[in-house]
Amino acid sequence: MRGAAAAALLLPLAACTSGTGVSIADDKPGERAGDGGPATVTVTPHGEDAEAGEPVTVTASRGTLASVTVTDAEGHSLTGQLSADGTHWASRRKAVPGTSYTVTAVTTTEAGGKKTVKSAFTTAEADRVNKVDWRPGAGATVGVAQPVSLVFDHPVTDKAAVERQLQLTTSNGTEGTWAWLKDYSGRDRIDWRPEEYWNPGTEVTLTAELNGTDSGEGGWFVRDYSTHFTIGTDQVVTVDLDRKQLTLTRDGQEVRTIPVSGGTPGGDKRSWRGTAVLMAKEGTIRMNSETVGLGDAYDKMVDYSMRLTWSGMYAHAAPWNDRWMGKANKSSGCIGMSDADAAWFYAQVRPGDPFEIKGEDTKGVVTPGNGFGAWNLSWTDWQARSALR
């Protein structure tokens, strides 16, 4: 049975073993039965098909632990903490599914006896493995609105267990919190953002020590994840759909305002409002209206494409709408501009820059999981989505 009981490690050179597992060592100075006998070491878990997801523990009786080493078949070690009285050791990390471990413990007794004992166990294979897709990528420089975002392959029913394994550190002590969302794909997702936009120059490191964590019905994680990125220039894009204008502000100063044409009022072709975050600069791509539920309205190659939502809202060049730029909203939901303006704007912005969009006739506010809509929730509502509050 998986994880049924702990295994007792007995000192070598035992003359005999009683039915209850008590060891009686060979007669040696300081190790006679009258002196309490040799130390006994107990390791949990033990055996084959042992249960993963718990720390490895080592306990000594009739003696103390001088050292404990736990290594897997590839030579990786589980570090741990020894209790103040020296009788109990526990690994900091959990045992991982489908892994063989060797435990080496050195014990000492009051009489001065010292022994090295070993044990081995193998954890059961994971029934299902959960994987993670995360943003931003390692080494990226991103805009001031970029959240840290992890999307999981399978459902996460034990959200608290997963969230506890996520550590985010910053170079300037920026505070924030995790929030659980439903990604636009329908998968479970957790994002981290500060209360306000990031300060430029902030260095951010995510360490997700998920290896050996059970996500619940979605299965086990069998690796760790990490990323490091930098917050770039303070840039904010404001889009006024009523005035048909887009303004780029950098470090609090307006850089340029350009005429645009947004989504056509009165139906499914309206644009979203609220804060959208530039997800990616995709360049020249094919846009097909059938992929966003708009029938055969368009199918064309589009230049300088900048994705704002998973549902298909972009900022891009729209020369076919040149006569409407700054005058009327005539697009199928995107924010269009002239070729020249799009080329200039595309060169200025980076993923993570916020687009603050307003307008009377829109189809609603960008939801948190439709791209990076985190900033459309109040700070109180965002905090409430943490599984640890």
Coordinates of C-alpha atoms in Angstrom, one line a residue:
M1 CA 0.0 0.0 0.0
R2 CA 1.3 3.5 -0.9
G3 CA 2.7 5.3 2.2
A4 CA 1.4 2.6 4.6
A5 CA 4.1 3.0 7.2
A6 CA 7.6 4.2 7.9
A7 CA 10.6 2.0 7.4
A8 CA 13.1 1.4 10.3
L9 CA 16.8 1.7 9.5
L10 CA 18.7 -0.5 11.9
L11 CA 22.4 -0.1 12.6
P12 CA 24.6 -2.6 10.7
L13 CA 26.3 -5.5 12.5
A14 CA 23.1 -6.4 14.3
A15 CA 23.3 -9.9 16.0
C16 CA 19.6 -10.5 15.8
T17 CA 16.3 -8.7 15.3
S18 CA 13.2 -9.3 17.5
G19 CA 9.7 -9.6 16.0
T20 CA 9.0 -6.0 16.9
G21 CA 11.9 -4.6 15.0
V22 CA 14.0 -3.7 17.9
S23 CA 17.7 -4.0 17.1
I24 CA 20.3 -5.5 19.4
A25 CA 23.8 -4.5 18.3
D26 CA 27.0 -6.5 18.8
D27 CA 28.7 -5.9 22.1
K28 CA 30.9 -2.8 21.6
P29 CA 32.0 -0.2 24.1
G30 CA 29.1 2.2 24.8
E31 CA 26.6 0.1 22.8
R32 CA 25.6 -2.7 25.3
A33 CA 21.9 -3.1 25.9
G34 CA 22.4 -1.7 29.3
D35 CA 23.5 1.6 27.8
G36 CA 20.4 1.8 25.7
G37 CA 21.7 0.0 22.6
P38 CA 22.4 1.4 19.1
A39 CA 20.3 4.2 17.6
T40 CA 17.3 3.3 15.4
V41 CA 16.4 5.4 12.4
T42 CA 13.0 5.6 10.9
V43 CA 12.4 7.0 7.4
T44 CA 9.1 8.1 5.8
P45 CA 8.0 7.3 3.1
H46 CA 9.4 3.8 2.4
G47 CA 9.2 0.9 0.0
E48 CA 8.1 0.7 -3.6
D49 CA 5.1 2.7 -4.9
A50 CA 5.4 5.1 -2.0
E51 CA 3.1 8.1 -1.9
A52 CA 4.6 11.3 -3.3
G53 CA 3.8 14.9 -2.4
E54 CA 5.0 14.9 1.2
P55 CA 8.4 15.8 2.7
V56 CA 10.9 13.0 3.5
T57 CA 11.3 12.7 7.3
V58 CA 14.0 10.9 9.2
T59 CA 13.7 10.2 13.0
A60 CA 16.3 8.8 15.4
S61 CA 15.6 7.1 18.7
R62 CA 18.2 6.2 21.3
G63 CA 20.5 8.6 19.6
T64 CA 20.7 11.7 17.5
L65 CA 21.2 12.5 13.8
A66 CA 24.6 13.9 12.9
S67 CA 23.7 14.3 9.2
V68 CA 21.0 13.3 6.7
T69 CA 21.4 13.2 2.9
V70 CA 18.6 12.4 0.5
T71 CA 19.4 12.1 -3.2
D72 CA 17.5 10.9 -6.3
A73 CA 18.8 8.7 -9.0
E74 CA 20.3 11.7 -10.9
G75 CA 22.2 12.8 -7.9
H76 CA 19.9 15.8 -7.0
S77 CA 19.6 16.4 -3.3
L78 CA 16.6 17.3 -1.1
T79 CA 17.8 19.8 1.5
G80 CA 16.2 19.8 4.9
Q81 CA 16.1 21.0 8.5
L82 CA 17.3 19.2 11.6
S83 CA 15.3 19.7 14.8
A84 CA 17.0 21.4 17.8
D85 CA 17.3 18.2 19.7
G86 CA 18.8 16.4 16.7
T87 CA 16.3 13.6 16.6
H88 CA 14.1 14.7 13.6
W89 CA 15.0 15.8 10.1
A90 CA 12.5 16.9 7.4
S91 CA 13.1 17.8 3.8
R92 CA 12.2 21.3 2.6
R93 CA 10.8 20.0 -0.7
K94 CA 8.3 17.2 -1.3
A95 CA 9.1 13.8 -2.7
V96 CA 8.3 13.8 -6.5
P97 CA 6.2 11.1 -8.3
G98 CA 8.1 8.4 -10.1
T99 CA 11.4 9.0 -8.4
S100 CA 13.8 6.7 -6.6
Y101 CA 15.5 8.2 -3.5
T102 CA 18.4 7.1 -1.3
V103 CA 18.5 8.2 2.3
T104 CA 21.9 8.2 4.2
A105 CA 21.8 9.0 7.9
V106 CA 24.7 9.3 10.3
T107 CA 23.7 8.7 14.0
T108 CA 25.5 9.2 17.3
T109 CA 24.8 8.0 20.8
E110 CA 25.5 9.4 24.2
A111 CA 28.1 6.8 24.7
G112 CA 29.9 8.0 21.6
G113 CA 28.8 5.4 19.1
K114 CA 28.6 6.6 15.5
K115 CA 27.0 4.7 12.6
T116 CA 26.0 5.3 9.0
V117 CA 22.7 3.7 7.8
K118 CA 21.0 3.8 4.4
S119 CA 17.5 3.3 3.1
A120 CA 15.9 3.6 -0.3
F121 CA 12.3 4.1 -1.6
T122 CA 10.6 4.8 -4.8
T123 CA 7.5 7.0 -5.3
A124 CA 4.5 5.9 -7.4
E125 CA 4.2 7.3 -10.9
A126 CA 1.9 10.3 -11.4
D127 CA -1.5 9.3 -12.9
R128 CA -1.6 12.6 -14.7
V129 CA 1.0 15.4 -15.2
N130 CA 0.0 19.1 -15.1
K131 CA 2.1 21.5 -17.0
V132 CA 2.4 25.3 -17.1
D133 CA 2.6 27.9 -19.8
W134 CA 3.8 31.2 -18.4
R135 CA 4.4 34.9 -19.4
P136 CA 6.5 36.9 -19.7
G137 CA 9.4 34.9 -21.0
A138 CA 12.8 34.8 -19.3
G139 CA 15.0 37.8 -20.0
A140 CA 12.1 39.9 -21.5
T141 CA 11.8 43.7 -21.0
V142 CA 8.1 44.5 -20.8
G143 CA 5.8 47.4 -20.2
V144 CA 4.5 48.8 -16.9
A145 CA 1.2 46.9 -17.0
Q146 CA 2.5 43.4 -17.6
P147 CA 1.2 40.8 -15.1
V148 CA 3.0 37.5 -14.4
S149 CA 0.6 34.9 -15.8
L150 CA 0.6 31.1 -15.5
V151 CA -1.9 28.9 -17.4
F152 CA -2.3 25.2 -16.5
D153 CA -2.8 22.3 -18.8
H154 CA -5.3 20.6 -16.5
P155 CA -7.7 21.9 -13.8
V156 CA -6.2 23.0 -10.5
T157 CA -8.6 22.0 -7.7
D158 CA -6.1 22.5 -4.9
K159 CA -5.4 26.1 -5.7
A160 CA -4.0 26.9 -2.2
A161 CA -1.4 24.2 -2.5
V162 CA -0.2 25.5 -5.9
E163 CA -0.2 29.2 -4.8
R164 CA 1.9 28.4 -1.8
Q165 CA 4.7 27.2 -4.1
L166 CA 4.9 30.5 -6.1
Q167 CA 7.4 33.0 -4.9
L168 CA 7.8 36.4 -6.6
T169 CA 10.6 38.8 -5.7
T170 CA 11.3 42.3 -7.0
S171 CA 14.4 44.5 -6.9
N172 CA 12.5 47.3 -5.1
G173 CA 10.1 45.6 -2.7
T174 CA 7.1 46.0 -5.0
E175 CA 4.1 44.4 -3.3
G176 CA 1.2 42.6 -5.1
T177 CA -0.8 39.5 -5.0
W178 CA -1.9 36.4 -7.0
A179 CA -5.4 36.0 -8.3
W180 CA -7.1 33.0 -9.9
L181 CA -8.8 33.5 -13.2
K182 CA -10.3 31.5 -16.0
D183 CA -8.2 32.0 -19.1
Y184 CA -10.0 32.8 -22.4
S185 CA -9.2 29.2 -23.4
G186 CA -11.2 27.9 -20.4
R187 CA -8.2 26.7 -18.5
D188 CA -7.3 27.6 -14.9
R189 CA -4.9 30.5 -14.7
I190 CA -3.2 32.5 -11.9
D191 CA -1.8 36.1 -12.4
W192 CA 0.3 38.4 -10.2
R193 CA 0.1 42.2 -10.4
P194 CA 0.9 45.1 -8.1
E195 CA -1.7 47.5 -6.9
E196 CA -0.6 50.1 -9.4
Y197 CA 1.5 49.9 -12.6
W198 CA 5.1 48.8 -12.1
N199 CA 7.9 51.3 -11.6
P200 CA 10.2 51.4 -14.6
G201 CA 13.5 49.5 -14.0
T202 CA 12.0 47.0 -11.6
E203 CA 13.6 43.5 -11.8
V204 CA 11.2 40.7 -11.3
T205 CA 11.9 37.0 -10.5
L206 CA 9.4 34.2 -10.3
T207 CA 10.3 30.9 -8.7
A208 CA 7.6 28.3 -9.0
E209 CA 8.7 25.3 -6.9
L210 CA 5.9 23.1 -8.1
N211 CA 7.8 19.8 -8.5
G212 CA 6.1 17.3 -6.3
T213 CA 2.9 19.3 -5.8
D214 CA -0.5 17.7 -6.4
S215 CA -2.8 20.1 -8.2
G216 CA -5.8 18.0 -7.3
E217 CA -7.9 16.5 -10.1
G218 CA -5.5 18.0 -12.6
G219 CA -2.6 15.8 -11.5
W220 CA 1.0 16.3 -10.4
F221 CA 3.6 18.8 -11.3
V222 CA 7.0 17.1 -12.0
R223 CA 9.2 20.1 -12.6
D224 CA 9.9 23.6 -11.3
Y225 CA 9.5 26.8 -13.3
S226 CA 11.3 30.2 -13.1
T227 CA 11.5 33.4 -15.1
H228 CA 13.2 36.8 -14.7
F229 CA 12.2 39.9 -16.5
T230 CA 12.6 43.7 -16.4
I231 CA 10.1 46.5 -16.4
G232 CA 10.9 49.0 -19.2
T233 CA 10.0 52.6 -20.0
D234 CA 6.8 54.1 -18.5
Q235 CA 4.5 54.1 -21.5
V236 CA 0.7 54.4 -21.5
V237 CA -1.5 54.4 -24.6
T238 CA -4.9 56.1 -24.3
V239 CA -7.5 55.5 -26.9
D240 CA -10.6 57.8 -27.1
L241 CA -13.1 56.1 -29.4
D242 CA -15.4 59.0 -29.2
R243 CA -12.8 61.4 -30.4
K244 CA -11.2 58.7 -32.7
Q245 CA -7.7 59.5 -31.3
L246 CA -4.9 57.5 -29.9
T247 CA -2.2 59.1 -27.7
L248 CA 1.1 57.7 -26.6
T249 CA 2.5 59.1 -23.3
R250 CA 6.0 58.4 -22.2
D251 CA 7.3 59.2 -18.7
G252 CA 4.2 61.4 -18.2
Q253 CA 4.8 63.4 -21.4
E254 CA 2.6 63.2 -24.5
V255 CA 4.7 61.9 -27.4
R256 CA 2.2 61.9 -30.2
T257 CA -1.5 61.8 -31.0
I258 CA -2.7 60.0 -34.1
P259 CA -6.2 59.6 -35.7
V260 CA -7.8 56.1 -35.5
S261 CA -10.9 54.3 -36.4
G262 CA -12.4 51.9 -33.9
G263 CA -15.1 49.3 -33.9
T264 CA -18.4 50.1 -35.7
P265 CA -21.1 51.1 -33.2
G266 CA -24.3 49.3 -32.6
G267 CA -23.4 45.6 -32.9
D268 CA -20.9 42.8 -32.7
K269 CA -18.2 44.9 -34.4
R270 CA -17.8 47.3 -31.5
S271 CA -14.5 47.6 -29.7
W272 CA -13.8 46.6 -26.1
R273 CA -13.2 49.3 -23.5
G274 CA -11.2 49.4 -20.3
T275 CA -7.5 48.6 -19.9
A276 CA -6.1 46.1 -22.3
V277 CA -2.4 45.2 -22.2
L278 CA -0.3 44.8 -25.4
M279 CA 0.2 41.0 -25.5
A280 CA 2.4 40.7 -28.6
K281 CA 3.6 42.5 -31.7
E282 CA 2.7 40.0 -34.4
G283 CA 3.7 42.0 -37.5
T284 CA 1.9 40.9 -40.7
I285 CA -0.7 38.3 -40.1
R286 CA -3.8 37.0 -41.8
M287 CA -7.1 38.1 -40.2
N288 CA -10.2 36.1 -40.9
S289 CA -13.5 37.3 -39.6
E290 CA -14.8 33.7 -39.3
T291 CA -12.4 33.0 -36.5
V292 CA -14.0 35.7 -34.3
G293 CA -17.6 35.0 -35.1
L294 CA -18.2 37.7 -37.7
G295 CA -19.0 35.6 -40.7
D296 CA -17.3 36.5 -44.0
A297 CA -16.8 40.2 -43.2
Y298 CA -13.1 40.1 -44.0
D299 CA -10.2 37.9 -44.9
K300 CA -7.0 39.8 -45.5
M301 CA -3.3 40.2 -44.7
V302 CA -2.8 43.0 -42.1
D303 CA 0.4 44.8 -41.3
Y304 CA 1.8 46.1 -38.0
S305 CA -0.6 43.9 -36.0
M306 CA -0.5 44.3 -32.2
R307 CA -2.6 41.9 -30.2
L308 CA -4.7 43.3 -27.3
T309 CA -7.1 40.4 -26.5
W310 CA -7.4 36.7 -27.1
S311 CA -10.8 37.4 -28.6
G312 CA -9.2 39.1 -31.5
M313 CA -8.9 42.9 -30.8
Y314 CA -5.8 44.4 -32.3
A315 CA -4.3 47.7 -33.1
H316 CA -3.0 47.6 -36.7
A317 CA -2.6 49.4 -40.0
A318 CA -5.9 49.7 -41.8
P319 CA -5.3 51.6 -45.1
W320 CA -8.7 50.5 -46.4
N321 CA -10.3 52.8 -43.7
D322 CA -8.0 55.8 -44.3
R323 CA -10.9 58.1 -45.1
W324 CA -12.5 57.4 -41.7
M325 CA -9.4 57.9 -39.5
G326 CA -10.2 60.5 -36.9
K327 CA -13.7 60.9 -38.2
A328 CA -15.8 57.7 -37.7
N329 CA -15.5 54.2 -36.1
K330 CA -15.8 51.8 -39.1
S331 CA -13.7 48.8 -38.1
S332 CA -14.7 45.3 -37.1
G333 CA -13.6 45.9 -33.5
C334 CA -9.9 46.7 -33.9
I335 CA -8.1 50.0 -33.6
G336 CA -7.1 50.9 -37.1
M337 CA -4.6 53.6 -38.3
S338 CA -2.8 54.6 -41.4
D339 CA 0.2 52.7 -42.7
A340 CA 2.5 55.5 -41.8
D341 CA 1.1 56.0 -38.3
A342 CA 1.0 52.2 -37.7
A343 CA 4.7 51.8 -38.7
W344 CA 5.7 54.6 -36.3
F345 CA 3.5 53.4 -33.5
Y346 CA 4.6 49.7 -33.9
A347 CA 8.2 50.8 -33.4
Q348 CA 7.4 52.7 -30.2
V349 CA 5.4 50.2 -28.1
R350 CA 6.4 46.9 -26.4
P351 CA 4.4 44.0 -24.9
G352 CA 3.2 45.0 -21.4
D353 CA 2.2 48.5 -22.4
P354 CA -1.3 49.4 -21.2
F355 CA -4.0 50.6 -23.7
E356 CA -6.6 52.6 -21.7
I357 CA -9.6 52.6 -24.0
K358 CA -12.8 54.6 -23.5
G359 CA -15.9 55.2 -25.6
E360 CA -19.6 55.5 -25.3
D361 CA -20.6 52.6 -27.6
T362 CA -18.5 49.5 -26.9
K363 CA -19.3 45.9 -26.2
G364 CA -18.1 46.0 -22.6
V365 CA -15.0 45.9 -20.4
V366 CA -12.1 43.6 -21.2
T367 CA -12.4 40.6 -18.8
P368 CA -9.3 39.5 -16.8
G369 CA -8.8 36.3 -18.7
N370 CA -9.3 37.8 -22.2
G371 CA -5.6 38.7 -22.7
F372 CA -4.3 40.6 -19.7
G373 CA -7.4 42.4 -18.3
A374 CA -6.2 42.3 -14.7
W375 CA -6.3 46.1 -14.4
N376 CA -10.1 46.2 -14.9
L377 CA -10.6 44.8 -11.4
S378 CA -10.4 46.9 -8.3
W379 CA -7.5 46.1 -6.0
T380 CA -9.9 44.7 -3.4
D381 CA -11.6 42.4 -5.9
W382 CA -8.2 41.3 -7.2
Q383 CA -6.9 40.4 -3.7
A384 CA -10.1 38.5 -3.0
R385 CA -9.2 36.0 -5.9
S386 CA -6.2 34.7 -4.0
A387 CA -6.7 31.2 -2.6
L388 CA -4.6 32.1 0.5
R389 CA -6.9 34.9 1.7

